[in-house]
Short mmCIF file of C-alpha atoms and ligand atoms in Angstrom, two decimals:
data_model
loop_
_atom_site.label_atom_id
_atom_site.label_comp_id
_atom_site.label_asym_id
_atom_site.label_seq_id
_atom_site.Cartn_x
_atom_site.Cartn_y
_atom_site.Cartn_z
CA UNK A 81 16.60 33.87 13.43
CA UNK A 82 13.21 32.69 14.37
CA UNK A 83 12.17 32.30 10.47
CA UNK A 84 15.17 29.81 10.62
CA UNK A 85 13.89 27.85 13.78
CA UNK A 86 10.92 27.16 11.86
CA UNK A 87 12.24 26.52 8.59
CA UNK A 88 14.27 23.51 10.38
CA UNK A 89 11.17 22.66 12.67
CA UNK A 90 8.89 22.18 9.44
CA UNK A 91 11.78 20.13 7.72
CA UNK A 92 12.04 18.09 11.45
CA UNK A 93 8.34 16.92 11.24
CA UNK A 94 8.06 16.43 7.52
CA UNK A 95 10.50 14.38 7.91
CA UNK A 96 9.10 12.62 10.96
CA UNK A 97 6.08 12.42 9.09
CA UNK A 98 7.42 10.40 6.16
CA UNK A 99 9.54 8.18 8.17
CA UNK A 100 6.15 6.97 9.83
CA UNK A 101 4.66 7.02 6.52
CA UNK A 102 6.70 4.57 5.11
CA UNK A 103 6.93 2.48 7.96
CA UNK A 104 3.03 2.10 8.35
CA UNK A 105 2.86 1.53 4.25
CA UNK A 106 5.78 -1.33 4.76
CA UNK A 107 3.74 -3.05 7.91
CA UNK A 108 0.53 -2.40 5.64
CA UNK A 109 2.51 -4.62 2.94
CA UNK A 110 3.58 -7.29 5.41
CA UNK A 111 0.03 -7.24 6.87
CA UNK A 112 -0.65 -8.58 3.20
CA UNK A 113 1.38 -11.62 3.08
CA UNK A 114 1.19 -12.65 7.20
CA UNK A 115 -2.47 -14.01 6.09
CA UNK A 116 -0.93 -16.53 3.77
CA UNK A 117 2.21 -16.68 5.52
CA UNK A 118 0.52 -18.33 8.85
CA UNK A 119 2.18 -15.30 10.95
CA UNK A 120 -1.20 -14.85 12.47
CA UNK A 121 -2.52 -16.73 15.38
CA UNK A 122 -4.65 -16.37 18.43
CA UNK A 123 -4.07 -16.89 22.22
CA UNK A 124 -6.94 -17.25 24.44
CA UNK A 125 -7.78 -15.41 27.67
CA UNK A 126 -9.51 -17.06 30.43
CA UNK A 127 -12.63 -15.90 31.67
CA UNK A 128 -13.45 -17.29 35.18
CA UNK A 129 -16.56 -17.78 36.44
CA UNK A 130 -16.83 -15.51 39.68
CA UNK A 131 -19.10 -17.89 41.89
CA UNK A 132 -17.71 -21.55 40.61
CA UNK A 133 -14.26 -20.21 39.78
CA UNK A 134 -14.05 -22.45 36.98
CA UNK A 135 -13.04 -20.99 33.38
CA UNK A 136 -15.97 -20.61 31.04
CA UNK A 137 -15.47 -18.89 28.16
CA UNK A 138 -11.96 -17.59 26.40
CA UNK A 139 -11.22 -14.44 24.11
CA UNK A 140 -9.70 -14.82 21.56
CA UNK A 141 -6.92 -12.01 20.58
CA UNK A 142 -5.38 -11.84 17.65
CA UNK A 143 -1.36 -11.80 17.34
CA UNK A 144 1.19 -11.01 14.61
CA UNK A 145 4.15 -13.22 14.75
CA UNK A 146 6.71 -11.17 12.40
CA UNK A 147 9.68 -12.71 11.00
CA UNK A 148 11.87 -9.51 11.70
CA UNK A 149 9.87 -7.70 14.31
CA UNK A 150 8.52 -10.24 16.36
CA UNK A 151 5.52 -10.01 18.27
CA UNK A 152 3.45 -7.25 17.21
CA UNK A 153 0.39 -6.18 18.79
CA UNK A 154 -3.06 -5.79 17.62
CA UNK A 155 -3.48 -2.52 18.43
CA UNK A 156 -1.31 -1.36 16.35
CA UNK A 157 -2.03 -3.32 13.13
CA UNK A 158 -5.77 -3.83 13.39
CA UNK A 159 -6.29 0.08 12.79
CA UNK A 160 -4.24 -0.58 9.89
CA UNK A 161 -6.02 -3.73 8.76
CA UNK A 162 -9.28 -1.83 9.19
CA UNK A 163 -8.12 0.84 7.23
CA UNK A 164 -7.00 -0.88 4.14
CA UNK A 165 -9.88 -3.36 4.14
CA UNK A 166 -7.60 -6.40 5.08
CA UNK A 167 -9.51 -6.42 8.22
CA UNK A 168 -12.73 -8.63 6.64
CA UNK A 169 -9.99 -11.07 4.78
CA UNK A 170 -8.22 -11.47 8.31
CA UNK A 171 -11.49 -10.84 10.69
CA UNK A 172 -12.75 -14.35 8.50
CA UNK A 173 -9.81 -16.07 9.18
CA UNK A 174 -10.36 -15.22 13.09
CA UNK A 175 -13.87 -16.28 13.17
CA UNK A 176 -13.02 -19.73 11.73
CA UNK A 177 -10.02 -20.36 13.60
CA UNK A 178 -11.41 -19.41 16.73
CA UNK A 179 -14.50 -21.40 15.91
CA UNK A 180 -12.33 -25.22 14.80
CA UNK A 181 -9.91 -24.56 18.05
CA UNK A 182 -13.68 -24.25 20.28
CA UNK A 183 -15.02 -27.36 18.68
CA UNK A 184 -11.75 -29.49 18.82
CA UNK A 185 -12.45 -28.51 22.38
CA UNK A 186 -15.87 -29.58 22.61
CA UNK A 187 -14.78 -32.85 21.09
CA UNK A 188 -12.24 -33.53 23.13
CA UNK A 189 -14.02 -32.94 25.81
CA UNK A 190 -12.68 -29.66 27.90
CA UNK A 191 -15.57 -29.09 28.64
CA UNK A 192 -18.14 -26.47 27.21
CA UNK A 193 -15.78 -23.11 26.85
CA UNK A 194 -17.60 -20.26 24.83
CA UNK A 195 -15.14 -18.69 22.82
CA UNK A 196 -15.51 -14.76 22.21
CA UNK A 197 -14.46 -13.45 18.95
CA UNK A 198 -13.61 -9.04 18.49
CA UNK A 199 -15.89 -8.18 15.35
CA UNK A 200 -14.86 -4.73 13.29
CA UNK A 201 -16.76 -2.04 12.27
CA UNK A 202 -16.24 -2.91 8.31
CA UNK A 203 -16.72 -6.59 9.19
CA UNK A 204 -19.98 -5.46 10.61
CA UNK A 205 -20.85 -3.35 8.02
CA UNK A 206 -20.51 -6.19 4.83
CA UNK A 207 -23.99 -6.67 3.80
CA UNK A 208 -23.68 -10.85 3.88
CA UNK A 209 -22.05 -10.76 7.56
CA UNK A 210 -24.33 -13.69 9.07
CA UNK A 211 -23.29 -15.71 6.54
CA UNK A 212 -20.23 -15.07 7.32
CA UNK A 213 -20.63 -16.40 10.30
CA UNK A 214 -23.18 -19.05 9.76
CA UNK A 215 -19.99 -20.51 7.38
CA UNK A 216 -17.87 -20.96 10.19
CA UNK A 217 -20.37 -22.66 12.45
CA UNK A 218 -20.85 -24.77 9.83
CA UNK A 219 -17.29 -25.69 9.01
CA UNK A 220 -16.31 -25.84 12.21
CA UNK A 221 -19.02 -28.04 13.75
CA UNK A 222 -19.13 -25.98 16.94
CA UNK A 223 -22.07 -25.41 18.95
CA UNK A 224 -23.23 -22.13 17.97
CA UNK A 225 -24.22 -21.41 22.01
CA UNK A 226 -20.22 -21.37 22.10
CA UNK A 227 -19.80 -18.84 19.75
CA UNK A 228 -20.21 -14.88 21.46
CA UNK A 229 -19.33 -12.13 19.61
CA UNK A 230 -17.99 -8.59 21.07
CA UNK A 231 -18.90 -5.43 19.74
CA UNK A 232 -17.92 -2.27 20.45
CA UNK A 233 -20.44 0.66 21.83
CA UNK A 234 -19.45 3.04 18.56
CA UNK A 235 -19.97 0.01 15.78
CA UNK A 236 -23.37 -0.86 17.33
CA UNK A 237 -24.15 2.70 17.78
CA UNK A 238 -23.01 3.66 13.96
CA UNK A 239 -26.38 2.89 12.41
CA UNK A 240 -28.82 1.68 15.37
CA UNK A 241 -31.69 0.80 13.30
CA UNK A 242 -29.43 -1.47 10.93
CA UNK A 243 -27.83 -2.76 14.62
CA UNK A 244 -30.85 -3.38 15.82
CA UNK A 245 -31.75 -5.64 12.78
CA UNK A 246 -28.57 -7.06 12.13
CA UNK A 247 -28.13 -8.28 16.03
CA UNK A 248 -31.87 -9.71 16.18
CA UNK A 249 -31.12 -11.63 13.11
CA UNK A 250 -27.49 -12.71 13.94
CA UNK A 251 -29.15 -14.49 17.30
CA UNK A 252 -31.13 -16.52 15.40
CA UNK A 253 -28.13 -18.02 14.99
CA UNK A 254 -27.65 -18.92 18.46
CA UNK A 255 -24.67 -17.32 19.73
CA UNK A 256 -23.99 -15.17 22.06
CA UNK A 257 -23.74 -11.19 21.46
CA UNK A 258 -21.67 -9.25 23.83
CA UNK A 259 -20.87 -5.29 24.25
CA UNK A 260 -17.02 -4.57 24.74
CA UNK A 261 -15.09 -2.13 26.43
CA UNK A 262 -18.41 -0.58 28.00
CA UNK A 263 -17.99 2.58 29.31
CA UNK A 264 -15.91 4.41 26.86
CA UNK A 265 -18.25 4.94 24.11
CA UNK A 266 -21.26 6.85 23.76
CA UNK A 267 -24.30 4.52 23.89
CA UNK A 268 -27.40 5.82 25.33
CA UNK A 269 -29.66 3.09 27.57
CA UNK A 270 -32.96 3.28 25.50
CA UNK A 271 -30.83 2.16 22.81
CA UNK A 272 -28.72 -0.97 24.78
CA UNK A 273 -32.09 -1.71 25.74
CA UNK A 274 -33.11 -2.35 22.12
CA UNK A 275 -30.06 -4.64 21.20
CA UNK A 276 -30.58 -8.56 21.42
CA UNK A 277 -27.25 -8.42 23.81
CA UNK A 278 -26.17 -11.43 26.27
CA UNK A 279 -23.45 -9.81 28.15
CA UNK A 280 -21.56 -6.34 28.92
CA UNK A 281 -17.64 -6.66 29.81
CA UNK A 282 -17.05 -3.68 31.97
CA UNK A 283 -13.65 -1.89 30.08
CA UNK A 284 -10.30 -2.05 32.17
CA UNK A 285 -9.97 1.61 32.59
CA UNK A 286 -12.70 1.46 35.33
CA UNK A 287 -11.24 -1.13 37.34
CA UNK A 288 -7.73 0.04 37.48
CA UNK A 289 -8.42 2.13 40.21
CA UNK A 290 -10.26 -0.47 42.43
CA UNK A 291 -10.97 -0.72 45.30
CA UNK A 292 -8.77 2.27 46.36
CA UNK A 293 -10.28 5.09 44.67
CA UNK A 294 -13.82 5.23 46.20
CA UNK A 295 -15.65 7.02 43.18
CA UNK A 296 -14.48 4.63 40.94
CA UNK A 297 -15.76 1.84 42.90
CA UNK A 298 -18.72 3.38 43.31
CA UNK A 299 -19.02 4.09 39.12
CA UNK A 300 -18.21 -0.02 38.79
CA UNK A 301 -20.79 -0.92 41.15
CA UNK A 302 -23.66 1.03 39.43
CA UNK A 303 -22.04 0.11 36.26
CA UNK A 304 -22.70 -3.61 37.41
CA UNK A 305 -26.05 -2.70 38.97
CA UNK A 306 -27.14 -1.24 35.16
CA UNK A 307 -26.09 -4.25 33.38
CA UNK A 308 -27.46 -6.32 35.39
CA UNK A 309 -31.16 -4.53 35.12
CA UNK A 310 -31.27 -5.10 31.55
CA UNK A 311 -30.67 -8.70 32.20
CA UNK A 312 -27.00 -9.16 31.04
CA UNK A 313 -24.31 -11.13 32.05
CA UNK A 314 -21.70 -9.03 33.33
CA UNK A 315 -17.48 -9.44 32.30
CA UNK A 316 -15.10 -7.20 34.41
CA UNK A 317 -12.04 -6.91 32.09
CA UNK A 318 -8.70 -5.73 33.29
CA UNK A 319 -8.68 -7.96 36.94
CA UNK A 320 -5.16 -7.76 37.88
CA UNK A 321 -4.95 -7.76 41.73
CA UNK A 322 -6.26 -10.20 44.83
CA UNK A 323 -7.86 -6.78 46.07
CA UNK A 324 -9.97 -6.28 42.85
CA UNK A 325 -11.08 -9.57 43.34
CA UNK A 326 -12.02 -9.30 46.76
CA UNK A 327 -13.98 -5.85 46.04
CA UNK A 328 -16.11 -7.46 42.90
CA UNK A 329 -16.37 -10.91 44.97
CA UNK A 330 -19.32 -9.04 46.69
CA UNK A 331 -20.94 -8.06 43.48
CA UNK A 332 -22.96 -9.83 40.83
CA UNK A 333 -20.63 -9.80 38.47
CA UNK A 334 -20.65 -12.97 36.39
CA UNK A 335 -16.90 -13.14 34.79
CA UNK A 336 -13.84 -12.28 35.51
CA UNK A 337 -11.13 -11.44 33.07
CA UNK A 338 -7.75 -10.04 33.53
CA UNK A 339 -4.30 -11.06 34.31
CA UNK A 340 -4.88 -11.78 37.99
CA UNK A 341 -5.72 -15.02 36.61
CA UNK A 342 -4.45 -15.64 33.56
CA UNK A 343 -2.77 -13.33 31.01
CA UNK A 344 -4.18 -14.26 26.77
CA UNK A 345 -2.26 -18.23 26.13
CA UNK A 346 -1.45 -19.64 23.30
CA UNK A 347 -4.43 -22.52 22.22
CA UNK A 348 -2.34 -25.52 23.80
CA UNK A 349 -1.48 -23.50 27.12
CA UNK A 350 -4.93 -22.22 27.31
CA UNK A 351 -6.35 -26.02 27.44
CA UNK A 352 -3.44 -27.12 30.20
CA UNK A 353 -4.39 -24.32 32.09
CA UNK A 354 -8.19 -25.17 31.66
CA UNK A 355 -7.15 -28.76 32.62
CA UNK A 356 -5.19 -27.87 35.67
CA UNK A 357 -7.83 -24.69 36.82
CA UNK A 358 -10.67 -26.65 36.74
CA UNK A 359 -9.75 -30.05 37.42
P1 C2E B 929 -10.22 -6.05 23.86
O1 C2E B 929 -11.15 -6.78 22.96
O2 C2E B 929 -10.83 -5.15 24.86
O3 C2E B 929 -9.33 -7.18 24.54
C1 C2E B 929 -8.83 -7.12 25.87
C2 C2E B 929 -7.41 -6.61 25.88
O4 C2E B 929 -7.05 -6.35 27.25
C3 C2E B 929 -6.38 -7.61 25.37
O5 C2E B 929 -5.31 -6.88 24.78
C4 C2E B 929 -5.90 -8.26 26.67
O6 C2E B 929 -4.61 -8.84 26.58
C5 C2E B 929 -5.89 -7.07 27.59
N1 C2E B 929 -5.99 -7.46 28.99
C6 C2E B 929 -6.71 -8.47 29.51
N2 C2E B 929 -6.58 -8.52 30.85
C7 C2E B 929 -5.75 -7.51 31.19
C8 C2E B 929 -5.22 -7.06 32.45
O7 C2E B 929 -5.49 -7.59 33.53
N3 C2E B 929 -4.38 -5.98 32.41
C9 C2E B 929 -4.05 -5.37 31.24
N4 C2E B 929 -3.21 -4.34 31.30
N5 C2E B 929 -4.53 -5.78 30.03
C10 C2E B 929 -5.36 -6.85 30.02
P2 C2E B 929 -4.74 -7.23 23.31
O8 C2E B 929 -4.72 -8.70 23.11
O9 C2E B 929 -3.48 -6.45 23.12
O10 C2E B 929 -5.87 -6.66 22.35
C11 C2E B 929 -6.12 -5.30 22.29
C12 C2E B 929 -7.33 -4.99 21.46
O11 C2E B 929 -7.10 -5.34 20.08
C13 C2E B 929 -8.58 -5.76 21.87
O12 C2E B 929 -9.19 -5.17 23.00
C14 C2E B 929 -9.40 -5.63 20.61
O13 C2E B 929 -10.03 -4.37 20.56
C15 C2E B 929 -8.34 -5.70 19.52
N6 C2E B 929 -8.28 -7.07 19.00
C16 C2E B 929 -7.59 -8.14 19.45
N7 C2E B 929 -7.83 -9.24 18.68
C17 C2E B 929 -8.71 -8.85 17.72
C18 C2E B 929 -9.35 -9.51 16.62
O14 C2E B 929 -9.19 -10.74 16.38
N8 C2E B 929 -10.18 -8.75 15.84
C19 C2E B 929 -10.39 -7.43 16.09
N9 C2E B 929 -11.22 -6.76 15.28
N10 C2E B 929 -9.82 -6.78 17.12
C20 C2E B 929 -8.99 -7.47 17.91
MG1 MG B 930 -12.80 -7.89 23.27
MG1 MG B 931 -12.45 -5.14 25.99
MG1 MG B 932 -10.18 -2.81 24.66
#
């Protein structure tokens, strides 16, 4: 009886198994042609300006308009873009999109908005990756003080000493560098200390419990209190209530980011929203 059960429970997940198989090959297939199909785009996320409550900088997140399945989100096909290696094919095409929307802002005179840009691990990793970078400042025209980039804690972490080089050299640039999702990762302070970084955004899953749950306010606040010892500008990601605000309003927090304000817009809502925010 019970050798049965398990014969049919094996056959259940195999089966399971393959099923999800061939539906993450098939997405990694269409993740091929979207590229050259133009079903990629970015929106923008607002990042206001805590004390002048004026937007100054945007994210840009990448989305995957499917023709059957719609809307897809990046956190499911980036994993599989990083694992096939279509991640430094589409991570290009992010980094010079992002940076000809920024400038055609610039020019048109929105005002200065820095535009932040997600950079992957294998992106990271390709041994010409400034000039990958210094390409798109180029093409684009844009400012290169309005370019940021955000890393995570594990891909500067991977290899400090190459980090360490890599950063110092990619700020002779002139953009910004930024650490993302802080908190969940592993990275030590002696080694934060070392990296050429402009700003720390403070991940979401600390400010979800704001200002309710008294240890995590406390954890934000010394978060906050770190960053801003090392002399970063500090991003609270994740901002979704009046009484978050209110809470971080008495910090020195720099940005704020999250849907109480605005949730990521496509490029020509982001600029009416600009237009109408900070009139
Ligand atoms: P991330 O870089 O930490 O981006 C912030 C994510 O938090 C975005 O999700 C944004 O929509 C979401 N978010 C912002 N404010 C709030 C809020 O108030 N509440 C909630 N619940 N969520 C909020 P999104 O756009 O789905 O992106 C998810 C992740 O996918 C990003 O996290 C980033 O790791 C990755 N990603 C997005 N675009 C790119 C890209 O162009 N390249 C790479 N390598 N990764 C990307
Ligand atoms: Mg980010
Ligand atoms: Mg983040
Ligand atoms: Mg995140």
């Amino acid at each position: 009886q019970s050798k049965v059960e398990n014969v049919e429970s094996v056959r259940f997940y195999s089966q399971t198994n393959s099923h999800e198989l061939k539906e993450k090959i098939e997405l990694e297939t269409a993740l091929h042609k979207a590229l050259e199909n133009n079903e990629l785009l970015l929106h923008y996320q607002p990042k206001v300006d805590l004390l002048t409550r004026k937007v100054r900088a945007a994210e840009a997140l990448i989305r995957w308009q499917h023709p059957e399945k719609g809307m897809i989100s990046p956190v499911v096909f980036i994993p599989l873009a990083e694992e096939s290696g279509l991640i430094l094919d589409i991570g290009d095409w992010v980094l010079n999109e992002a940076c000809r929307q920024a400038a055609e802002w610039e020019r048109s005179g929105l005002g200065d908005i820095e535009v932040s840009v997600n950079v992957s691990g294998p992106q990271f990793q390709e041994a010409n990756y400034k000039a990958h970078v210094e390409t798109a400042l180029k093409a684009s025209g844009l400012s290169p003080s309005l370019l940021m980039l955000e890393l995570t804690e594990s891909l500067a972490m991977h290899n400090v000493e190459a980090s360490v080089k890599l950063l110092s050299s990619l700020k002779e640039l002139g953009i910004g560098l930024s650490i993302d999702d802080f908190g969940t990762g592993y990275s030590s302070l002696s080694y934060l200390k070392r990296f050429p970084l402009d700003e720390l955004k403070v991940d979401r899953s600390f400010i979800t419990g704001i200002p309710d749950n008294e240890d995590e306010v406390r954890i934000v606040l010394a978060i906050i209190a770190m960053a801003k010892a090392l002399r970063l500008s500090v991003v609270i990601e994740g901002v979704e209530t009046e009484e978050q605000l209110t809470l971080l309003q008495g910090t020195q927090s720099d940005l704020i980011q999250g849907f109480y304000f605005s949730k990521p817009l496509a490029a020509d809502d982001f600029r009416l929203f600009v237009e109408q925010f900070n009139h």
